[in-house]
Short mmCIF file of C-alpha atoms in Angstrom, two decimals:
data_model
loop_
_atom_site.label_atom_id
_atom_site.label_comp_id
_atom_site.label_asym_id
_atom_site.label_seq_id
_atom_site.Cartn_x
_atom_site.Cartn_y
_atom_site.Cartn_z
CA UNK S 670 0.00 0.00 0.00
CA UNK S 671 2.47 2.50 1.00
CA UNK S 672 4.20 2.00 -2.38
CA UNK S 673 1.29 2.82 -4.33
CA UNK S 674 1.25 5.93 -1.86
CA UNK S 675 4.37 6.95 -2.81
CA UNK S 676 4.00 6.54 -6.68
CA UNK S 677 1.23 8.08 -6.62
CA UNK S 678 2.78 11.24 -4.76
CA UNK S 679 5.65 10.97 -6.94
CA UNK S 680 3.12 11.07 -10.09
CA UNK S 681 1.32 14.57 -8.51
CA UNK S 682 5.04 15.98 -8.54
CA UNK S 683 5.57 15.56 -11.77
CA UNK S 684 2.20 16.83 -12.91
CA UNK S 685 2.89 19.77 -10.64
CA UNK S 686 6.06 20.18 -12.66
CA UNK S 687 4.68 20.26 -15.32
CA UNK S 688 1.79 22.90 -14.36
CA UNK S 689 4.53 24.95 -13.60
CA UNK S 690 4.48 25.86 -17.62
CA UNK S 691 1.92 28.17 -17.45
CA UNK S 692 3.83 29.95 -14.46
CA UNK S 693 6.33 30.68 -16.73
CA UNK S 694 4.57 31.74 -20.18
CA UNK S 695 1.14 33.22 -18.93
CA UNK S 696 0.11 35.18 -21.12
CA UNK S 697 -2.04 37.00 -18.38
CA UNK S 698 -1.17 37.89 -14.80
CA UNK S 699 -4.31 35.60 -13.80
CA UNK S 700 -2.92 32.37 -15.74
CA UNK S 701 0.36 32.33 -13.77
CA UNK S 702 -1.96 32.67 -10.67
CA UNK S 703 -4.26 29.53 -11.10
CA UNK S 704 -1.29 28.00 -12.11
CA UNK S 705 0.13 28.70 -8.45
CA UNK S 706 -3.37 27.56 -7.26
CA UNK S 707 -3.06 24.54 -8.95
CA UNK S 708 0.30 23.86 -7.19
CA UNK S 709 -1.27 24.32 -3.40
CA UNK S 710 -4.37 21.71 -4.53
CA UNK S 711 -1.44 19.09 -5.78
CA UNK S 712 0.69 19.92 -3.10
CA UNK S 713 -2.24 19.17 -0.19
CA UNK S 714 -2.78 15.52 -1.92
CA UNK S 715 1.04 14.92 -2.06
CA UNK S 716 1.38 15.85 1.33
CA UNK S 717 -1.58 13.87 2.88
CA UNK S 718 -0.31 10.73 0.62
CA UNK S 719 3.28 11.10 2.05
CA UNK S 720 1.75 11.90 5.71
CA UNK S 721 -0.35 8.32 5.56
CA UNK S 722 3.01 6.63 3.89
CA UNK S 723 5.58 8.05 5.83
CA UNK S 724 3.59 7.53 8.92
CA UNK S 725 4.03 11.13 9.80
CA UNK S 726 0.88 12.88 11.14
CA UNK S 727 2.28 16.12 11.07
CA UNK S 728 2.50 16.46 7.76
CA UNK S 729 -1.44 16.46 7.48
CA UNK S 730 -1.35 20.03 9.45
CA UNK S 731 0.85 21.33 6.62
CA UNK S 732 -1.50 19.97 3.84
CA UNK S 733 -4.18 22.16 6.13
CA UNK S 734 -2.39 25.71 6.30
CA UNK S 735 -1.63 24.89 2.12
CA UNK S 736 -5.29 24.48 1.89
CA UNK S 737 -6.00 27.99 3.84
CA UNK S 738 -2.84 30.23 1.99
CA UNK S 739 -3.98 28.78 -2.17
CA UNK S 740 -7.35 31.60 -0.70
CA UNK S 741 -4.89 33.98 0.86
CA UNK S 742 -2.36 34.96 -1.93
CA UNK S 743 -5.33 34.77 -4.74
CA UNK S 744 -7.41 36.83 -2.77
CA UNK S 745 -4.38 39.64 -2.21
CA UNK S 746 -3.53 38.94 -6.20
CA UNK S 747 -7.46 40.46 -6.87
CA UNK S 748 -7.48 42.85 -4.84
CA UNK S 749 -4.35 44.42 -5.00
CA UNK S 750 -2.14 43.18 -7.69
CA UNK S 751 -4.27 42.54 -10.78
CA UNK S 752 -3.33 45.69 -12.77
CA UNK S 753 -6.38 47.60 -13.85
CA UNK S 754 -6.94 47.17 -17.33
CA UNK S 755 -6.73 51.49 -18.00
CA UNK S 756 -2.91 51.26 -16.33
CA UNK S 757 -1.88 48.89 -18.40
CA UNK S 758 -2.58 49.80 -22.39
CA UNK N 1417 -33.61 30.13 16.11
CA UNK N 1418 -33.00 32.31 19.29
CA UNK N 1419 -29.77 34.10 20.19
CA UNK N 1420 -28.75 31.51 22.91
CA UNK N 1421 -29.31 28.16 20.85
CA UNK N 1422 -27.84 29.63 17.77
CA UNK N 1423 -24.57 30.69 20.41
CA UNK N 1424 -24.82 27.28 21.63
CA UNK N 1425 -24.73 26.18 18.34
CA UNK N 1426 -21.74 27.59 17.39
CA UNK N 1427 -19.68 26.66 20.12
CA UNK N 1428 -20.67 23.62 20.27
CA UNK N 1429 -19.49 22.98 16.05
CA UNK N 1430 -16.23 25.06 17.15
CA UNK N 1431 -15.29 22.74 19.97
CA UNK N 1432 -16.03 19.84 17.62
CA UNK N 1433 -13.47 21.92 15.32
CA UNK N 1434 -10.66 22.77 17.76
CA UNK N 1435 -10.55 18.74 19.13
CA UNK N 1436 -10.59 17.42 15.43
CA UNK N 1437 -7.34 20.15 15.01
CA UNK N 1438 -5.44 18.70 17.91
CA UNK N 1439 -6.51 15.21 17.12
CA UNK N 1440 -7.65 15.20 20.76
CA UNK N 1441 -5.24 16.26 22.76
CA UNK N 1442 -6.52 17.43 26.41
CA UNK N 1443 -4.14 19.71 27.17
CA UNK N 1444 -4.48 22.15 24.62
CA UNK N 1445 -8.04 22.88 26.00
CA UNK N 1446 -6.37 25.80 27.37
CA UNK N 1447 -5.53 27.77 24.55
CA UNK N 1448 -8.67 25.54 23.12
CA UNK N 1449 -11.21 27.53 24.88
CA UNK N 1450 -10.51 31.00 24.56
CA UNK N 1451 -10.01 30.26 20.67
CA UNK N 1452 -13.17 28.45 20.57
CA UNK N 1453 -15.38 31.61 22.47
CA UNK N 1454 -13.30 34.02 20.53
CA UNK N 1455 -14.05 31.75 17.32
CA UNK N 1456 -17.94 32.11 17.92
CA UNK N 1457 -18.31 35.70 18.64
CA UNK N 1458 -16.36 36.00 15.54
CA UNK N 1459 -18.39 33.98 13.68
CA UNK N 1460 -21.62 35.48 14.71
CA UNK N 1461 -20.47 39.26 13.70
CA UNK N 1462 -19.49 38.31 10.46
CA UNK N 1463 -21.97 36.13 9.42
CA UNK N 1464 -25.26 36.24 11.39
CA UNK N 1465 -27.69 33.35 11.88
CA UNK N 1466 -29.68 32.19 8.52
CA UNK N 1467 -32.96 29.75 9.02
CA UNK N 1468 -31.24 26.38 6.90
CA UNK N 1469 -33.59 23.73 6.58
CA UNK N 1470 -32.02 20.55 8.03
CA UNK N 1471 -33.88 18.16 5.58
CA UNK N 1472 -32.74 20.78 2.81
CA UNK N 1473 -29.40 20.15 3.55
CA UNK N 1474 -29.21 16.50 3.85
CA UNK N 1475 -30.95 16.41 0.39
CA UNK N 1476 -28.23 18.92 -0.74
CA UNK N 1477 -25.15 16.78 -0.23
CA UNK N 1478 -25.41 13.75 -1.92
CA UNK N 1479 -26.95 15.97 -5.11
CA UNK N 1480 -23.71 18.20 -4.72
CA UNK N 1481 -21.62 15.28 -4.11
CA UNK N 1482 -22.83 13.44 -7.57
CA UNK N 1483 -22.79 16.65 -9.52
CA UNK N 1484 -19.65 18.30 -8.99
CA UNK N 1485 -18.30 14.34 -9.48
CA UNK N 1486 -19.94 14.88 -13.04
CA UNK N 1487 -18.65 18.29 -13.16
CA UNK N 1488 -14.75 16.64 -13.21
CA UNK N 1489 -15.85 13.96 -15.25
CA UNK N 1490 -17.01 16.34 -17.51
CA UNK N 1491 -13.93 18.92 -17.78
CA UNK N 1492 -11.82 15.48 -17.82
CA UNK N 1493 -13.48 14.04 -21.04
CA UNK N 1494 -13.01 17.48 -22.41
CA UNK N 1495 -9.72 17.54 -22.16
CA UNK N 1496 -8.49 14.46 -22.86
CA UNK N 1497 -9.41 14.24 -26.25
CA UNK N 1498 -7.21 14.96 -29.08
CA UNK N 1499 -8.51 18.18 -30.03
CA UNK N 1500 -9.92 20.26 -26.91
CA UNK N 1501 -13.77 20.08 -27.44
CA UNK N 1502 -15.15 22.88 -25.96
CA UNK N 1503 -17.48 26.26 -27.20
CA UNK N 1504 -17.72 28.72 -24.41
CA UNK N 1505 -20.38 30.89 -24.04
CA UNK N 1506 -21.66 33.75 -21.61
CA UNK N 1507 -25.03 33.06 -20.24
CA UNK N 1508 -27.20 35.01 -18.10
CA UNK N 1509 -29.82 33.27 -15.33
CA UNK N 1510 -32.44 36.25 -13.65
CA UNK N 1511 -32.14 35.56 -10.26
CA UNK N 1512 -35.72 33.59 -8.22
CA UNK N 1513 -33.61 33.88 -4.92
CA UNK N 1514 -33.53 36.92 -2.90
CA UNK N 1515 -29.86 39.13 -1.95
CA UNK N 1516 -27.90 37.60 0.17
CA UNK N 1517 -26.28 34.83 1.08
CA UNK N 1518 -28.56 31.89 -0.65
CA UNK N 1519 -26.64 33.93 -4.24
CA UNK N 1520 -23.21 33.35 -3.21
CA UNK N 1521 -23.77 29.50 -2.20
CA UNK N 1522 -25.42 28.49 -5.36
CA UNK N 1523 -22.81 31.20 -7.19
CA UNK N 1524 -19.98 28.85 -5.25
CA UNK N 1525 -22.72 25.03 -6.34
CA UNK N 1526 -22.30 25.88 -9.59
CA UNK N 1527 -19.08 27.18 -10.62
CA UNK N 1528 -18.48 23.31 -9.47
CA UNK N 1529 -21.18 21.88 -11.47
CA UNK N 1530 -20.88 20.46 -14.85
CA UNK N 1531 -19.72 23.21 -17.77
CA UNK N 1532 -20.72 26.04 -16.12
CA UNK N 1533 -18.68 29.01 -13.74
CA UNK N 1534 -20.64 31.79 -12.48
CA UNK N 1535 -18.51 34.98 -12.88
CA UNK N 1536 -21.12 37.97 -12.01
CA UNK N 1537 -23.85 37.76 -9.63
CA UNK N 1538 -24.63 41.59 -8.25
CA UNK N 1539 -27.75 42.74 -9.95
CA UNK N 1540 -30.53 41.06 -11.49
CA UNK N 1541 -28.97 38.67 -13.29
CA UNK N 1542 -26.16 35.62 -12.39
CA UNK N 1543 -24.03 35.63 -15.60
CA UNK N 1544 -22.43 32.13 -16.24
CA UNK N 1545 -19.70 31.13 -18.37
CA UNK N 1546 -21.04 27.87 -20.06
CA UNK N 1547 -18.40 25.48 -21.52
CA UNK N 1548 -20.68 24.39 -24.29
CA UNK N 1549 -23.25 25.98 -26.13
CA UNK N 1550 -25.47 23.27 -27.20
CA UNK N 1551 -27.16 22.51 -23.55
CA UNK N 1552 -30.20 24.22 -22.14
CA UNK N 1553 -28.75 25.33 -19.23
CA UNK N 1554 -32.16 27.29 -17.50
CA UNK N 1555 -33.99 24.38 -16.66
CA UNK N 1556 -30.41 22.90 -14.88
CA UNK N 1557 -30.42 26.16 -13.00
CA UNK N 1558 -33.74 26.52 -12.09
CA UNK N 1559 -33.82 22.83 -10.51
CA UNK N 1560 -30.26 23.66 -8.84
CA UNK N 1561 -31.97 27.03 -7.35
CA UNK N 1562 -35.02 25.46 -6.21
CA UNK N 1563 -32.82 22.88 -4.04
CA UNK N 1564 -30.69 25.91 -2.82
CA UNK N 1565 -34.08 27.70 -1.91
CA UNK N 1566 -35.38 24.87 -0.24
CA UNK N 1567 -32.25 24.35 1.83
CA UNK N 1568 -32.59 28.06 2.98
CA UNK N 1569 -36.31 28.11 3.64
CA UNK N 1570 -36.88 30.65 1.15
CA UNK N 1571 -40.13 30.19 -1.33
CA UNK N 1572 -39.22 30.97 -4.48
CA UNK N 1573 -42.31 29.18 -6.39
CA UNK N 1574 -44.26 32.68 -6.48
CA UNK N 1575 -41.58 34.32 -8.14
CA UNK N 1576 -42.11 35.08 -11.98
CA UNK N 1577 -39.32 34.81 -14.80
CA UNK U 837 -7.44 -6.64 1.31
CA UNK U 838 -10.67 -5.42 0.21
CA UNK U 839 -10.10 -2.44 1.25
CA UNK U 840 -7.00 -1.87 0.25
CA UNK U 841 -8.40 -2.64 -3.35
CA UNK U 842 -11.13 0.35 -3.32
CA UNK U 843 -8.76 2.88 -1.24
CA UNK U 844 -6.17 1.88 -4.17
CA UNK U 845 -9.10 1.97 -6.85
CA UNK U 846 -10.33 5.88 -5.04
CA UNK U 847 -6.52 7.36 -5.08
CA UNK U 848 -5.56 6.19 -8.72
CA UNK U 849 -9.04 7.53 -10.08
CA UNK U 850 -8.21 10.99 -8.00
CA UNK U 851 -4.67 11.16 -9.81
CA UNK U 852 -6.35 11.04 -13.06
CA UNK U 853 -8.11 13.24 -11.99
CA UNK U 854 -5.18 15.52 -11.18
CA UNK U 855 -3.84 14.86 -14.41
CA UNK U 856 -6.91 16.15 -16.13
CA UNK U 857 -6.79 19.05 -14.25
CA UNK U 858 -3.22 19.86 -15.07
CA UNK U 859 -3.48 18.93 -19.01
CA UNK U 860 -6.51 21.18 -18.96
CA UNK U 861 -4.36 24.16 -17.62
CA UNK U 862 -2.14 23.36 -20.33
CA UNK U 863 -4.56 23.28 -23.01
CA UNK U 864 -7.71 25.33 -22.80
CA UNK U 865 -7.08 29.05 -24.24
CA UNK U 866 -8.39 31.31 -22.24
CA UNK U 867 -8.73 32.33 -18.24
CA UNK U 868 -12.52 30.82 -17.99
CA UNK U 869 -11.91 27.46 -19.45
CA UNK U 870 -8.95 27.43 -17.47
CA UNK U 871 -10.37 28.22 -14.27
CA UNK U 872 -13.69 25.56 -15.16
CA UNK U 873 -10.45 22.81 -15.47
CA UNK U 874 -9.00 23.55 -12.88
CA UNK U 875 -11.54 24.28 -9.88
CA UNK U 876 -13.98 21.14 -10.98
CA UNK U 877 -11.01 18.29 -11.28
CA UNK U 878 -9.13 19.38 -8.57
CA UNK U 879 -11.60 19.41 -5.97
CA UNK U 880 -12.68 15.89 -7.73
CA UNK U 881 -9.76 14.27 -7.40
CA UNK U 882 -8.53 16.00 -3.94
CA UNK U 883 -11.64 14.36 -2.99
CA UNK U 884 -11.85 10.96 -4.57
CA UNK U 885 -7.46 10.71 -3.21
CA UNK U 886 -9.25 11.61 0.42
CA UNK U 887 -12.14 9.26 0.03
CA UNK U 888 -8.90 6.68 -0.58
CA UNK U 889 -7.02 7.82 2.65
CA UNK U 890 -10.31 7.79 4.69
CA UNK U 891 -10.44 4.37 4.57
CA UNK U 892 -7.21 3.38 5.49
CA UNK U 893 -6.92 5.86 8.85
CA UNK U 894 -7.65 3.97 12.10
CA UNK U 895 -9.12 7.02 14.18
CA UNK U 896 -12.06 8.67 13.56
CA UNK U 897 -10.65 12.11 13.96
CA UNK U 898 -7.92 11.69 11.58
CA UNK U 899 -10.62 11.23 9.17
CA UNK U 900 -12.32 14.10 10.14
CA UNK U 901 -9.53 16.07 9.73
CA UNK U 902 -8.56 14.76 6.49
CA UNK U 903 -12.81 15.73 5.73
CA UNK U 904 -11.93 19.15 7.27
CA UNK U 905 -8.89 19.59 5.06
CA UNK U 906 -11.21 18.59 1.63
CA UNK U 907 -14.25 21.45 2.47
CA UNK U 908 -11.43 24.02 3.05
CA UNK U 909 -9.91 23.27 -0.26
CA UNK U 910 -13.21 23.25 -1.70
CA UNK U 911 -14.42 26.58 -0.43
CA UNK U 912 -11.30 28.19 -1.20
CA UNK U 913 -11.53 26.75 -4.94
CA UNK U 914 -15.17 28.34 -5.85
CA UNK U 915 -14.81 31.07 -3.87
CA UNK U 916 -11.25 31.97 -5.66
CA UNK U 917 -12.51 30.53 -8.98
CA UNK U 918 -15.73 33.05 -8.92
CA UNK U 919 -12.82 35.78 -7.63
CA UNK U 920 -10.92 35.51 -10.71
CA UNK U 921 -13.50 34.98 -13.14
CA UNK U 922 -15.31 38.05 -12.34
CA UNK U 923 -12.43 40.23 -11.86
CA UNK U 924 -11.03 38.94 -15.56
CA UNK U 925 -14.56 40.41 -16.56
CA UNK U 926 -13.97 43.43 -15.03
CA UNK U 927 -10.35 44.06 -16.40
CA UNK U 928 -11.88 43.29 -19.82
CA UNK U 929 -10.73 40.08 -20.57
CA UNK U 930 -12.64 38.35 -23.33
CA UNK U 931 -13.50 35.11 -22.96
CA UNK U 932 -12.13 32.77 -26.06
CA UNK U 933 -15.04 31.72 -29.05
CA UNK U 934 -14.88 28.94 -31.09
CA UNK H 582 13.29 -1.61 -1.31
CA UNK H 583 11.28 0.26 -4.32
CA UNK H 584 10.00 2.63 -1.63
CA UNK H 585 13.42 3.65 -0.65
CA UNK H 586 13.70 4.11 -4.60
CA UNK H 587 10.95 6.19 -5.62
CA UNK H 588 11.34 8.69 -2.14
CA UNK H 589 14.93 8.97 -3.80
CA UNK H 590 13.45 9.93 -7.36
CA UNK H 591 10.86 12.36 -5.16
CA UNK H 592 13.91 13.65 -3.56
CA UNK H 593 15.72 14.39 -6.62
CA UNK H 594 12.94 15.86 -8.97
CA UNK H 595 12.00 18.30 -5.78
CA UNK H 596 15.86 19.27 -5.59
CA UNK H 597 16.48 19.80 -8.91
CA UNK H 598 13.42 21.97 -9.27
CA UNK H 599 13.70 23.96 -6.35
CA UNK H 600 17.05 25.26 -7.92
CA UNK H 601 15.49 25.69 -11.44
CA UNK H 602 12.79 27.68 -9.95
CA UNK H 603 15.21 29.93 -7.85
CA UNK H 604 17.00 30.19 -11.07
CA UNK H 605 14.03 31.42 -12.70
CA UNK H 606 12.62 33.77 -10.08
CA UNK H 607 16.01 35.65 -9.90
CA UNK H 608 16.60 35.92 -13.43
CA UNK H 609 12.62 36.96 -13.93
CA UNK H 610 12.41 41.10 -15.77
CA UNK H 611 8.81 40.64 -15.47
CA UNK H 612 8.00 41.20 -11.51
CA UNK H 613 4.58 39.81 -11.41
CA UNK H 614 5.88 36.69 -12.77
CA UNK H 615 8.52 36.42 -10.29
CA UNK H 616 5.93 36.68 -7.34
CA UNK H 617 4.03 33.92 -8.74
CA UNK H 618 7.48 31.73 -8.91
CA UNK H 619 8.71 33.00 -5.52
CA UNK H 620 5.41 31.68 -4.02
CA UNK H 621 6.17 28.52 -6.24
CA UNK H 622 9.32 28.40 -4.96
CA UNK H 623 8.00 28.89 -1.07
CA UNK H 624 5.21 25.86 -1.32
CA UNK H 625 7.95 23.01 -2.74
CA UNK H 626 10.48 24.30 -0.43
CA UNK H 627 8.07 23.63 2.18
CA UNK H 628 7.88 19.94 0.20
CA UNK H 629 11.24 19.83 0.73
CA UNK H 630 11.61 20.54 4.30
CA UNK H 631 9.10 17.89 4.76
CA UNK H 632 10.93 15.25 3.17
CA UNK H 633 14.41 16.87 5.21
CA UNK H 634 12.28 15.49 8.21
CA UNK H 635 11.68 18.87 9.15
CA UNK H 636 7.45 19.63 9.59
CA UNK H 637 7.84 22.60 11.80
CA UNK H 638 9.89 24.64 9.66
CA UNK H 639 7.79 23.08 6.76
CA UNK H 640 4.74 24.98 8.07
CA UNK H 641 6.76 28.58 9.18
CA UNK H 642 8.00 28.12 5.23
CA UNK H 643 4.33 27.54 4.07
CA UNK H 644 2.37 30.31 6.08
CA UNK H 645 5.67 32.93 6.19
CA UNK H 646 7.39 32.18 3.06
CA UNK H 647 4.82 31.14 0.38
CA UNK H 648 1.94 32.99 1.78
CA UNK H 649 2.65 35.76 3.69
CA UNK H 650 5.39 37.06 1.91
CA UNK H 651 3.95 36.32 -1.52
CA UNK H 652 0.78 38.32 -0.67
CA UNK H 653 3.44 41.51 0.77
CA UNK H 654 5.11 41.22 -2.10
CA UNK H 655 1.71 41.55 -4.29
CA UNK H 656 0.47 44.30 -2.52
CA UNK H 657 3.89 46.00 -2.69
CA UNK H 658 4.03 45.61 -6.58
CA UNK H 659 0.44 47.36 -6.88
CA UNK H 660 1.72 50.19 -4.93
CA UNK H 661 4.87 49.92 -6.99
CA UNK H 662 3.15 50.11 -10.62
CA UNK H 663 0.84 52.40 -8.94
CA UNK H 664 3.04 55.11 -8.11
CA UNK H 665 4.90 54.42 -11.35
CA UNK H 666 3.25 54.86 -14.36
CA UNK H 667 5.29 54.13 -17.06
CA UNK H 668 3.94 52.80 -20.08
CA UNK H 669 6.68 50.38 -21.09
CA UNK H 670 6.80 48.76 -18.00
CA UNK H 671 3.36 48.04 -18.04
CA UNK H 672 3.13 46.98 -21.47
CA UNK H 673 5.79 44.26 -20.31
CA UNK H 674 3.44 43.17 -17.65
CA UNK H 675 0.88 42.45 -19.53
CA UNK H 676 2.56 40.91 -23.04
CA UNK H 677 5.35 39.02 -21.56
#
C-alpha cells in the first residue's frame, strides 16, 4: 500500500512540474496565478499521501495551512495586484 | 432560532473543530477555549444566523456530491481528447432567490457543477460562463436554485421569470 | 485486502483526476476554461485521493480532519474561482469563441 | 526496497526543481511573474523541508514564506506600478 502511496505522490510531482508551464509563459497575470493555485491543490494531496506513507501525522497540518494560503495569496492577487486594465494599455 | 441556541450552536461545532485540530489532545483545551469563544463571537459578527432547513441540507449533499463528481468527469473528457472540445459561451440566469447569502452559495454550487462558472452575480442577473453551447442550461439552474431555496427556507415558487 | 483494493481503486481515479486538471491548464485558451479545469477536477480528485485515505486511517478524527482539510480546499476553490473569473470580466478580458 | 527508490526519485525531482525555480525567479524582468514563482518556490520548499524530516519549519515556510510574503510582495508591486506609471513597463506586464 504505502508504495502505491508513494508513486502516486511521486506522479502529482511531476504533474505539478509540469503545471509549472503556465507559471512561466502566462500570457495574463491571472494564468500564472491559477497555475500557483493549482500547485497548493497538488501539493495538499502529495502531502496527505506522504503523511499516511511516511507515517508522519504532522505532515497532514501542513496539507491544512496549504489548503488555507492557495485563498490567501489569490485573494491579495485580486485585490491588489491585478493591474487595472486602463494602467496597463 | 434564538440568540442563545444559535450561540450554543456555534460553540458547540467550534469545539467539535478545535478537538478534530489537535486530534484530541486534552491539554491544549487551554488555549482551546478562549479560541473556541473568541471563534464564535467571531463567527456570529461576520456572518449572522440564517434559518437552513435541516432536511434541505441532507438532500443537498449527496446531489452536490454526484454533480460536482460529473462536473470533473465532464472537464476530464473534455480535455483528454485529441482536439480540446469545448465552445464557451456567456449566459445570463435572472435571479428567483432573494440578496444575500442563498446567491453566493449556489454562485460557489455551480461554478463546481458540470460546464458552467458563475462569474457575475450583483444585480438582477447571475451571468455564467457555459463550456458548451449546445445545452439548455435554465432548466439545470432553475432545478439547482429550487434545491438551494429549499435548503434556505426561502419560497421561491411565487416568483415570476 | 478489500479495502485496500477500493482505497487503491479511489486514489488512482483521483490522480487522473489531477492529471486532467493539469493537461486542462495546459490546453484550454483562455482564463474561464482554465479556471472551469481547474476548480472542478481538482476538488474531484482531492476528494476521490481523500475518500482513498479515509479508509485506510484507524481514528475517527484523523478522518475528520482529512474531511476538514477537503471542504477548506473546496471553499477556497469556488470562492477563488468566482474571484478571478469576475475580476477577468472586469479588467476586460474576453473570454475565447470557437 | 522500491520505496526507498521512488522517495529517492521524489527527492531528486524536488531538488532539482527547487534550484530551477530559484533560477528562474532571480533571473525573472517581469515582476509579477517572479511573485508567482517565488510563491512557487516557497510551497515546494516547504515539500522539501518535509521530506528533510523537518514539519515545523515546513509549516513557518508555508504560512511565512509562500503565503505571507507572496501576498506583501503583491500588494507592494500594486503600490509599486501604482506610483509608477510608465507605459513600457506596463506593457511588459501584460505581453510578456
Amino acid at each position: 500500500m504505502n508504495t502505491l502511496y508513494l508513486a502516486v505522490a511521486l506522479f502529482l510531482l511531476l504533474t505539478l512540474i509540469a503545471g509549472m508551464w503556465r507559471i512561466l509563459h502566462g500570457p495574463t497575470p491571472a494564468d500564472r496565478m491559477l497555475a500557483a493555485q493549482l500547485f497548493g491543490t497538488t501539493a495538499v494531496a502529495c502531502l496527505l499521501l506522504l503523511s499516511q506513507a511516511l507515517e508522519q501525522p504532522a505532515l497532514r497540518d501542513i496539507a491544512l495551512v496549504f489548503a488555507l494560503l492557495a485563498a490567501v495569496t489569490a485573494i491579495a492577487f485580486v485585490k491588489r495586484a491585478w493591474l487595472k486594465k486602463s494602467d496597463e494599455s | 432560532m434564538d440568540f442563545i441556541t444559535n450561540f450554543f450552536l456555534r460553540v458547540l461545532a467550534f469545539s467539535l473543530l478545535w478537538i478534530v485540530l489537535v486530534n484530541g489532545a486534552l491539554d491544549s483545551w487551554v488555549i482551546g477555549i478562549p479560541m473556541v469563544i473568541m471563534a464564535t463571537f467571531i463567527s456570529i459578527k461576520l456572518l449572522p444566523s440564517t434559518p437552513i432547513s435541516f432536511i434541505g441540507l441532507v438532500k443537498f449533499i449527496p446531489f452536490f456530491l454526484w454533480h460536482s463528481l460529473l462536473g470533473g468527469f465532464d472537464v476530464a473528457k473534455r480535455v483528454f481528447y485529441a482536439e480540446v472540445k469545448i465552445s464557451p459561451t456567456m449566459f445570463l440566469y435572472r435571479w428567483r432567490l432573494p440578496e444575500g447569502l442563498s446567491r453566493v452559495f449556489m454562485a460557489k454550487v455551480v461554478s463546481l457543477f458540470p460546464g458552467t462558472l458563475a462569474v457575475d452575480l450583483g444585480g438582477e442577473y447571475l451571468q455564467i460562463h457555459a463550456l458548451d453551447d449546445s445545452v439548455d442550461l435554465r432548466l439545470e439552474l432553475m432545478s439547482i436554485e429550487k434545491k438551494v431555496a429549499d435548503m434556505f427556507k426561502i419560497d421561491i415558487s411565487a416568483v415570476e421569470r | 485486502m478489500i479495502i485496500d483494493v477500493i482505497s487503491a481503486f479511489f486514489i488512482l481515479l483521483g490522480a487522473l483526476f489531477f492529471l486532467a486538471g493539469t493537461l486542462g491548464l495546459l490546453r484550454f485558451p483562455d482564463v474561464y476554461t482554465r479556471l472551469h479545469a481547474l476548480t472542478k477536477s481538482d476538488n474531484v480528485g482531492l476528494g476521490l485521493i481523500i475518500i482513498g485515505l479515509m479508509l485506510q486511517v484507524d481514528s475517527w478524527l484523523v478522518a475528520a480532519k482529512l474531511l476538514f482539510i477537503w471542504f477548506l480546499v473546496l471553499l477556497a476553490g469556488a470562492g477563488v474561482a468566482h474571484l478571478i473569473a469576475s475580476t477577468a470580466q472586469k479588467r476586460g478580458l474576453k473570454p475565447w469563441k470557437k | 526496497m522500491e520505496e526507498i527508490s521512488i522517495l529517492l526519485l521524489f527527492d531528486v525531482l524536488v531538488g532539482l526543481t527547487l534550484v530551477w525555480l530559484a533560477w528562474q525567479t532571480l533571473s525573472s524582468l517581469d515582476l509579477f511573474r517572479a511573485i508567482v514563482l517565488f510563491i512557487a518556490f516557497g510551497l515546494l520548499m516547504a515539500l522539501a523541508w518535509v521530506r528533510l524530516n523537518a514539519p515545523d519549519v515546513a509549516l513557518a515556510e508555508a504560512t511565512i514564506g509562500a503565503g505571507l510574503t507572496g501576498a506583501l510582495f503583491l500588494s507592494a508591486l500594486a503600490q509599486l506600478s501604482a506610483s509608477t506609471k510608465r507605459k513600457d513597463e506596463e506593457n511588459k506586464i501584460e505581453n510578456s
